[in-house]
PDB file of C-alpha atoms in Angstrom:
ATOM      1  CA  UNK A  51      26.577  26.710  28.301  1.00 47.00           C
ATOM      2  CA  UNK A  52      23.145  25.173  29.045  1.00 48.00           C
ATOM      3  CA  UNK A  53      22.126  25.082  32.944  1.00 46.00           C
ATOM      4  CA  UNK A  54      22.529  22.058  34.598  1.00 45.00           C
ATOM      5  CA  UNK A  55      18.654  21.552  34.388  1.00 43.00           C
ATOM      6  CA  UNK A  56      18.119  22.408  30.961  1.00 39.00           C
ATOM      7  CA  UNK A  57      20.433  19.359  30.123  1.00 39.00           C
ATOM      8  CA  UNK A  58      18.282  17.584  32.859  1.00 40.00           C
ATOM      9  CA  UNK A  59      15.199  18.463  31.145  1.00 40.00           C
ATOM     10  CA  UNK A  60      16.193  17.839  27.834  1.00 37.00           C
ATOM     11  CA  UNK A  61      17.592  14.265  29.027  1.00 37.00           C
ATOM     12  CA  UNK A  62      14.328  13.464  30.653  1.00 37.00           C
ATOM     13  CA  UNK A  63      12.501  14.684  27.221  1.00 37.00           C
ATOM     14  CA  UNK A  64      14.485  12.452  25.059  1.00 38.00           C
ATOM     15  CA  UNK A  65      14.042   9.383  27.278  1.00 37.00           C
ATOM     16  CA  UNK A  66       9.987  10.161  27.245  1.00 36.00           C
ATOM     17  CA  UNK A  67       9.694   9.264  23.848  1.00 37.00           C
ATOM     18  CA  UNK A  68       8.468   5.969  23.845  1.00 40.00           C
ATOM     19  CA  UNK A  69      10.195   3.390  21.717  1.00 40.00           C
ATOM     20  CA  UNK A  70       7.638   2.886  19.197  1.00 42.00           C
ATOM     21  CA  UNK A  71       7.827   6.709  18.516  1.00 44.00           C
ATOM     22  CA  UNK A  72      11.235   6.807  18.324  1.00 42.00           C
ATOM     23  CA  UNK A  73      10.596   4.169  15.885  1.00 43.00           C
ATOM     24  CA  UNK A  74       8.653   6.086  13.682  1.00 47.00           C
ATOM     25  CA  UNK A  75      10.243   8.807  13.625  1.00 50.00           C
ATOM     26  CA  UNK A  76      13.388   7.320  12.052  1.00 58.00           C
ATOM     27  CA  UNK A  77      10.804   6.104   9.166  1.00 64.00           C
ATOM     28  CA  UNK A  78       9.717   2.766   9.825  1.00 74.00           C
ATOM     29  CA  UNK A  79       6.288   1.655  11.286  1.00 86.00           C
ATOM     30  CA  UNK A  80       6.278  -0.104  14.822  1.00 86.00           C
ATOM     31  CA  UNK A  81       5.343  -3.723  15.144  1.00 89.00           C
ATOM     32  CA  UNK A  82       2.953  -3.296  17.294  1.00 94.00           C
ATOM     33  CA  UNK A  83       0.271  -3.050  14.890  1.00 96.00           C
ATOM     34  CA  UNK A  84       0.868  -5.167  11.967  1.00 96.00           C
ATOM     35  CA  UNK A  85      -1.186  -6.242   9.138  1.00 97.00           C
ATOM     36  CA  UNK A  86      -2.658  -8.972   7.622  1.00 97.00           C
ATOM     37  CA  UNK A  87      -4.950  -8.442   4.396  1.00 97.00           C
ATOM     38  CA  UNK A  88      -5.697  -5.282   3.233  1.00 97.00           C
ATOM     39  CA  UNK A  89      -9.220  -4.298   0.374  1.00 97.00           C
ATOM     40  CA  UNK A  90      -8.543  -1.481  -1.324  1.00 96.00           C
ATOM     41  CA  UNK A  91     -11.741   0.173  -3.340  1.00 96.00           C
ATOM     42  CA  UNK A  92     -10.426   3.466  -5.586  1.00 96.00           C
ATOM     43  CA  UNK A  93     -13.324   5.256  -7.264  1.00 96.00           C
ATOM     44  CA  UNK A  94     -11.754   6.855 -10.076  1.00 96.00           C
ATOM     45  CA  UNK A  95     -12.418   9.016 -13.402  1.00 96.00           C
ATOM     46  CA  UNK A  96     -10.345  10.303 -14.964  1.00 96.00           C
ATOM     47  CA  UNK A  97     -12.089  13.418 -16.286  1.00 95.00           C
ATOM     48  CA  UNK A  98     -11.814  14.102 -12.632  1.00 96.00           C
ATOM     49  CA  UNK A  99      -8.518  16.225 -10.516  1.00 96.00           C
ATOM     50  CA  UNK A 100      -9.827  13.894  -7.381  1.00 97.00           C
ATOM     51  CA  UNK A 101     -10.555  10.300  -6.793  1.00 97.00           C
ATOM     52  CA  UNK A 102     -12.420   8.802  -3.341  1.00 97.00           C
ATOM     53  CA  UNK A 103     -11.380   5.714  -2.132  1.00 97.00           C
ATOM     54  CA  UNK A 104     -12.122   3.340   1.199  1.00 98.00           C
ATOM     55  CA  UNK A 105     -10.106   1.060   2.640  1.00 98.00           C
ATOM     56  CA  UNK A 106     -10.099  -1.601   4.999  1.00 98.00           C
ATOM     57  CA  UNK A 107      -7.368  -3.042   6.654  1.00 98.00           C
ATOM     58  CA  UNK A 108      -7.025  -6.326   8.785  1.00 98.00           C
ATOM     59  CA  UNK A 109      -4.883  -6.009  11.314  1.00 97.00           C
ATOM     60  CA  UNK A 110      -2.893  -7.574  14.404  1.00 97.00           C
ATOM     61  CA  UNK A 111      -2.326  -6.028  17.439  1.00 97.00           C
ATOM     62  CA  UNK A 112       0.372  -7.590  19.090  1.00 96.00           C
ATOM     63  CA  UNK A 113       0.255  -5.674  22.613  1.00 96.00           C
ATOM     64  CA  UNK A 114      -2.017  -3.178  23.900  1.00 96.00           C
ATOM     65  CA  UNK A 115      -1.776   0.120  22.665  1.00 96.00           C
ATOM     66  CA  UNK A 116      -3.873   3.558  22.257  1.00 95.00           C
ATOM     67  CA  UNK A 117      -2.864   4.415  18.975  1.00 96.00           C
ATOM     68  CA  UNK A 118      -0.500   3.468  16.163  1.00 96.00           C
ATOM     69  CA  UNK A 119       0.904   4.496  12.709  1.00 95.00           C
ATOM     70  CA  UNK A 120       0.625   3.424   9.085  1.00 95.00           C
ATOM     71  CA  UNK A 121       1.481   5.332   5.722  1.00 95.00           C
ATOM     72  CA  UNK A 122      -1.358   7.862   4.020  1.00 96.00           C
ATOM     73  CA  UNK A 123       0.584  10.703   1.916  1.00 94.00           C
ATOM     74  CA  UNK A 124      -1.370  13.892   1.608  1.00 91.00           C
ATOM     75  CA  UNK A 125      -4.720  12.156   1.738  1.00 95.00           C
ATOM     76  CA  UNK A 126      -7.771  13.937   3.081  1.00 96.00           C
ATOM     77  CA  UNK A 127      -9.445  11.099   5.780  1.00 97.00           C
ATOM     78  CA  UNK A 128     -13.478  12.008   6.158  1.00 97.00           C
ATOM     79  CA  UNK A 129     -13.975   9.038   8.236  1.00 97.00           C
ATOM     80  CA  UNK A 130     -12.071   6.537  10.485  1.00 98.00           C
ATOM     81  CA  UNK A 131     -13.473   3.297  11.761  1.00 97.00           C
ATOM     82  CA  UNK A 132     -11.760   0.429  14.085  1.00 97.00           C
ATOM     83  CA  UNK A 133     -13.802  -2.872  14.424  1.00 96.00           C
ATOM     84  CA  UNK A 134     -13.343  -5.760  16.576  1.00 95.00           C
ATOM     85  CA  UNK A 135     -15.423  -8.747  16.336  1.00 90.00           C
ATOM     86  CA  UNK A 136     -19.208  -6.780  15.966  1.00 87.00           C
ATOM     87  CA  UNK A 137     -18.138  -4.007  17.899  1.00 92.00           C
ATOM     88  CA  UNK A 138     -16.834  -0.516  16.235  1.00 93.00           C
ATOM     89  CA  UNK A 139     -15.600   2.595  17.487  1.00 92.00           C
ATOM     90  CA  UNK A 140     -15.219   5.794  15.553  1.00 91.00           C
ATOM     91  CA  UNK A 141     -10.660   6.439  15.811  1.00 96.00           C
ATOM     92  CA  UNK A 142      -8.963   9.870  15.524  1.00 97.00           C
ATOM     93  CA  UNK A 143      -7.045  10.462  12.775  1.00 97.00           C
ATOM     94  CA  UNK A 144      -3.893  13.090  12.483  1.00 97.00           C
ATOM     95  CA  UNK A 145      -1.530  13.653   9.425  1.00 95.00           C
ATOM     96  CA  UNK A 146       2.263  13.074  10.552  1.00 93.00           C
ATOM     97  CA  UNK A 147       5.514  13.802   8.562  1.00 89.00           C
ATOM     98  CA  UNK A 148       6.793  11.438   5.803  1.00 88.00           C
ATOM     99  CA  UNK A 149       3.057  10.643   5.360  1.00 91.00           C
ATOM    100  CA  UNK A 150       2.125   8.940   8.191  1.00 93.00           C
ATOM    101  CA  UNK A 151      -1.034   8.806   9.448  1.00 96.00           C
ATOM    102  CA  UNK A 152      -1.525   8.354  13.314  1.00 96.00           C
ATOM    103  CA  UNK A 153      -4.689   6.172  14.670  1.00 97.00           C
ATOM    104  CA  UNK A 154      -5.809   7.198  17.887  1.00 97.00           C
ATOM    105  CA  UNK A 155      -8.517   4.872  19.901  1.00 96.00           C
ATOM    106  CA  UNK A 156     -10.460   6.827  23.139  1.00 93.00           C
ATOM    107  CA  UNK A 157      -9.291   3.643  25.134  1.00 92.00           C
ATOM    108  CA  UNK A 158      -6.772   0.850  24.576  1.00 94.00           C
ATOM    109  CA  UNK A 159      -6.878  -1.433  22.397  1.00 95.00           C
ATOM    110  CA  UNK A 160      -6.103  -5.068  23.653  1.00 95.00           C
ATOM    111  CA  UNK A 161      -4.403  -7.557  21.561  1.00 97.00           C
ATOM    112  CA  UNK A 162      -6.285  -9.783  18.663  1.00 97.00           C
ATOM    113  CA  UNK A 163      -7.393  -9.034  15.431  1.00 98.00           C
ATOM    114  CA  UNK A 164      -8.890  -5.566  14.027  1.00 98.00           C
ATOM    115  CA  UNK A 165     -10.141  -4.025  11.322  1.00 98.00           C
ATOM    116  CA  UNK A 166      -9.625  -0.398  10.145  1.00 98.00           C
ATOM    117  CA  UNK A 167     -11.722   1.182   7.705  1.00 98.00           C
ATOM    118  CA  UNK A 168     -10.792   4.528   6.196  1.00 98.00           C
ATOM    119  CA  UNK A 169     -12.751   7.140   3.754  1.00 98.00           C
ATOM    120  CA  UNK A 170     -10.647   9.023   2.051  1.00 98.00           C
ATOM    121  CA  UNK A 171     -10.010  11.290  -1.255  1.00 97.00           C
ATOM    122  CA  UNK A 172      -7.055  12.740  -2.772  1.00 96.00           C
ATOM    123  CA  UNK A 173      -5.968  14.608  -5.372  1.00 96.00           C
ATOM    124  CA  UNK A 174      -5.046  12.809  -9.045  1.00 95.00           C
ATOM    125  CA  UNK A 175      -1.100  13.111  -8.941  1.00 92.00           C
ATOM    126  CA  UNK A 176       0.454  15.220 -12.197  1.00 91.00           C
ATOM    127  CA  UNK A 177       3.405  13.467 -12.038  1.00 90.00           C
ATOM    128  CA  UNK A 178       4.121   9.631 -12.175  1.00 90.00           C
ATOM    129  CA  UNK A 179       4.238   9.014  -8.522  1.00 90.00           C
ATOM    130  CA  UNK A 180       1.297   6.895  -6.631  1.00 90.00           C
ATOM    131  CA  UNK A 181      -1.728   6.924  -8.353  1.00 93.00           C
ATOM    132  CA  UNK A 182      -1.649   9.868 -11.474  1.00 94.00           C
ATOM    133  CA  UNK A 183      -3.216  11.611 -14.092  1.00 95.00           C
ATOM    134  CA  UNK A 184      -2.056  12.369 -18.016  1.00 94.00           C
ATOM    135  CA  UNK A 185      -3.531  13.267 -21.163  1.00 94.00           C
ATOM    136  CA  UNK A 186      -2.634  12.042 -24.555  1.00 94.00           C
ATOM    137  CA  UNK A 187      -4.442  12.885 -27.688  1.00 94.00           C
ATOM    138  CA  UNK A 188      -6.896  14.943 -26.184  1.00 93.00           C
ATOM    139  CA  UNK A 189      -8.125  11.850 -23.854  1.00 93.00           C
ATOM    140  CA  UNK A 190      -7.406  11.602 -19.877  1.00 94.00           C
ATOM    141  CA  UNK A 191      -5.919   8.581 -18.772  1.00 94.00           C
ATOM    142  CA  UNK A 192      -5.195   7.359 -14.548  1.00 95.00           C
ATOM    143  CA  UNK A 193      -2.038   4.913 -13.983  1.00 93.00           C
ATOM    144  CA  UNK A 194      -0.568   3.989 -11.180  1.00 91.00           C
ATOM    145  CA  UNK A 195       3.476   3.597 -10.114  1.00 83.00           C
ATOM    146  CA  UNK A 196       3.574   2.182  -6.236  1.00 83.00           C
ATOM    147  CA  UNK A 197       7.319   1.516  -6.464  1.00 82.00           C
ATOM    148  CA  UNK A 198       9.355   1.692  -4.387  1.00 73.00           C
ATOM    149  CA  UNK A 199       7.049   3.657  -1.626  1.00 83.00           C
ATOM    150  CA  UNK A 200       4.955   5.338  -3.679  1.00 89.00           C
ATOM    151  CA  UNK A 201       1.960   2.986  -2.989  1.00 91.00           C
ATOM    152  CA  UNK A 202       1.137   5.670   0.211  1.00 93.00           C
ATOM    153  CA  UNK A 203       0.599   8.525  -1.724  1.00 94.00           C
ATOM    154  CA  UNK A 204      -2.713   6.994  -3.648  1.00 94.00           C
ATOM    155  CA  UNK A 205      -3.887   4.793  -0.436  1.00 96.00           C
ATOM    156  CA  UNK A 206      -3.787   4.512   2.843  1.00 97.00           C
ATOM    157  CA  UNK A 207      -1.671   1.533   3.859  1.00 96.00           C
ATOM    158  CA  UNK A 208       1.433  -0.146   5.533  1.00 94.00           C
ATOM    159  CA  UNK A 209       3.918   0.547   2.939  1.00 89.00           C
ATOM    160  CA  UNK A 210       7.005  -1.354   4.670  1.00 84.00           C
ATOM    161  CA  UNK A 211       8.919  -3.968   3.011  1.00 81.00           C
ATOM    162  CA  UNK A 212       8.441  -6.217   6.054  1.00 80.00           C
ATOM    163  CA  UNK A 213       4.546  -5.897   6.070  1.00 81.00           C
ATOM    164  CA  UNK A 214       4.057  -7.939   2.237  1.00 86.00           C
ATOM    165  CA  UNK A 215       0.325  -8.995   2.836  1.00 92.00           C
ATOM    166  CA  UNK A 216      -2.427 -10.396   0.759  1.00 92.00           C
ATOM    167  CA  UNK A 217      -4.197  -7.427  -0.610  1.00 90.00           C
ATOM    168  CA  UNK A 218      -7.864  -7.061  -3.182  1.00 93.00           C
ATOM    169  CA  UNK A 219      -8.081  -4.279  -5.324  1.00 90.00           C
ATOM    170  CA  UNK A 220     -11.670  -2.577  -6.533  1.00 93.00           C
ATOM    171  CA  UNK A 221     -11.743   0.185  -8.774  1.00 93.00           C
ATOM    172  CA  UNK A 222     -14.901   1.679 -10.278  1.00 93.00           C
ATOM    173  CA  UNK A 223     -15.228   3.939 -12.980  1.00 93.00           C
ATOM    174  CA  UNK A 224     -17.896   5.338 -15.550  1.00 92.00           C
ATOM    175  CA  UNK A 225     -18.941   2.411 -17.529  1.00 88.00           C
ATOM    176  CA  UNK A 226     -17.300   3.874 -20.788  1.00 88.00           C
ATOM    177  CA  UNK A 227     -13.826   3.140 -18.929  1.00 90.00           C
ATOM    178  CA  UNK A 228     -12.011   0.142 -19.438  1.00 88.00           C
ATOM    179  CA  UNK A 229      -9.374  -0.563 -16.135  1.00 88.00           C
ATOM    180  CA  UNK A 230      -6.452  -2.571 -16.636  1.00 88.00           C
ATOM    181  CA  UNK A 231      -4.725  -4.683 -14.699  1.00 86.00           C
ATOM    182  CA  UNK A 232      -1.100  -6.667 -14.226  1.00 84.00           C
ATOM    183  CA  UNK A 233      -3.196  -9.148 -12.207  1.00 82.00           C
ATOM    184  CA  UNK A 234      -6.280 -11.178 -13.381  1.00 83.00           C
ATOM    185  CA  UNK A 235      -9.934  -9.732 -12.714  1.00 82.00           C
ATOM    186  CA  UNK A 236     -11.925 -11.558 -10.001  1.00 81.00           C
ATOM    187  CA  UNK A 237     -14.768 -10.252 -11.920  1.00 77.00           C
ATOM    188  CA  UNK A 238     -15.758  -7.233 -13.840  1.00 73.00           C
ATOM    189  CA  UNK A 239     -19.000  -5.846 -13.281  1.00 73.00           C
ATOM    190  CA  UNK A 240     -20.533  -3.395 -15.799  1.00 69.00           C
ATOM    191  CA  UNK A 241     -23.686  -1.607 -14.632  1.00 65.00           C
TER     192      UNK A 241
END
């Protein structure tokens, strides 16, 4: 049987954890941080086992807070950005279980409006999960399957049923490519 301090210790461990952790770790995002309009750019070729991709993220913060938590499976981050108003500050960035991604600012961050801007790349999935790679007839094709939570492993994002936000998508490819879409094109540019 465990000393009277261990259970003491261990009590005093468990009641550490701040809520918003605790939070996460059951597999939901805190509310601290929510957002509000997300751009996605994916550049993409399919000849290609990778793809890069940026994207930026308009978010809320609803009470101060030094770092916070959104969804980015697997994803390799090469650079993270947090911008408020003109001002930007470079944020930590740190791979979690269940694909979360953990944001970490070198001072708090008061409550408004933000934006996040992450560089990323990832590998082209093999099976049809996120955003994945097939050939048929000698040809390489990308698709994409985001249901039900899927949408994490090709982007980062908030992939939570209660954050349903506007959202722009970008995708560039080698002119050759033709990208389709089950929404209609802003505009297609061909260079």
């Amino acid at each position: 049987m465990p000393s009277r301090h261990a259970v003491i210790a261990l009590l005093l461990c468990a009641a550490s954890v701040r809520p918003a952790l605790a939070q996460q770790l059951d597999g939901r995002l805190d509310t601290q941080v929510v957002p509000t309009f997300e751009h996605v750019l994916l550049q993409v070729d399919p000849a290609a086992e990778r793809y890069t991709g940026r994207v930026r993220i308009d978010v809320e913060v609803r009470a101060e807070v030094r770092d916070f938590v959104l969804h980015a499976e697997d994803m390799n981050i090469t650079s993270a950005t947090l911008r408020r108003k003109r001002k930007a500050r470079t944020v930590q960035t740190e791979a979690l279980e269940f694909g979360m991604l953990k944001v970490t600012s070198d001072r708090a961050l008061r409550p408004g409006p933000y934006t996040l801007e992450l560089v990323f790349d990832n590998d082209l999935n093999a099976r049809a999960e996120g955003l994945y790679r097939f050939e048929s007839d000698g040809a390489w094709y990308v698709a994409s399957q985001f249901e039900a939570d899927e949408a994490r492993q090709a982007f980062p994002c908030f992939d939570e049923p209660s954050s349903k936000i506007p959202f722009q998508f970008r995708v560039e490819t080698p002119a050759r490519l033709q990208v389709v879409s089950n929404m209609p094109v802003e505009r297609l540019v061909v260079e």
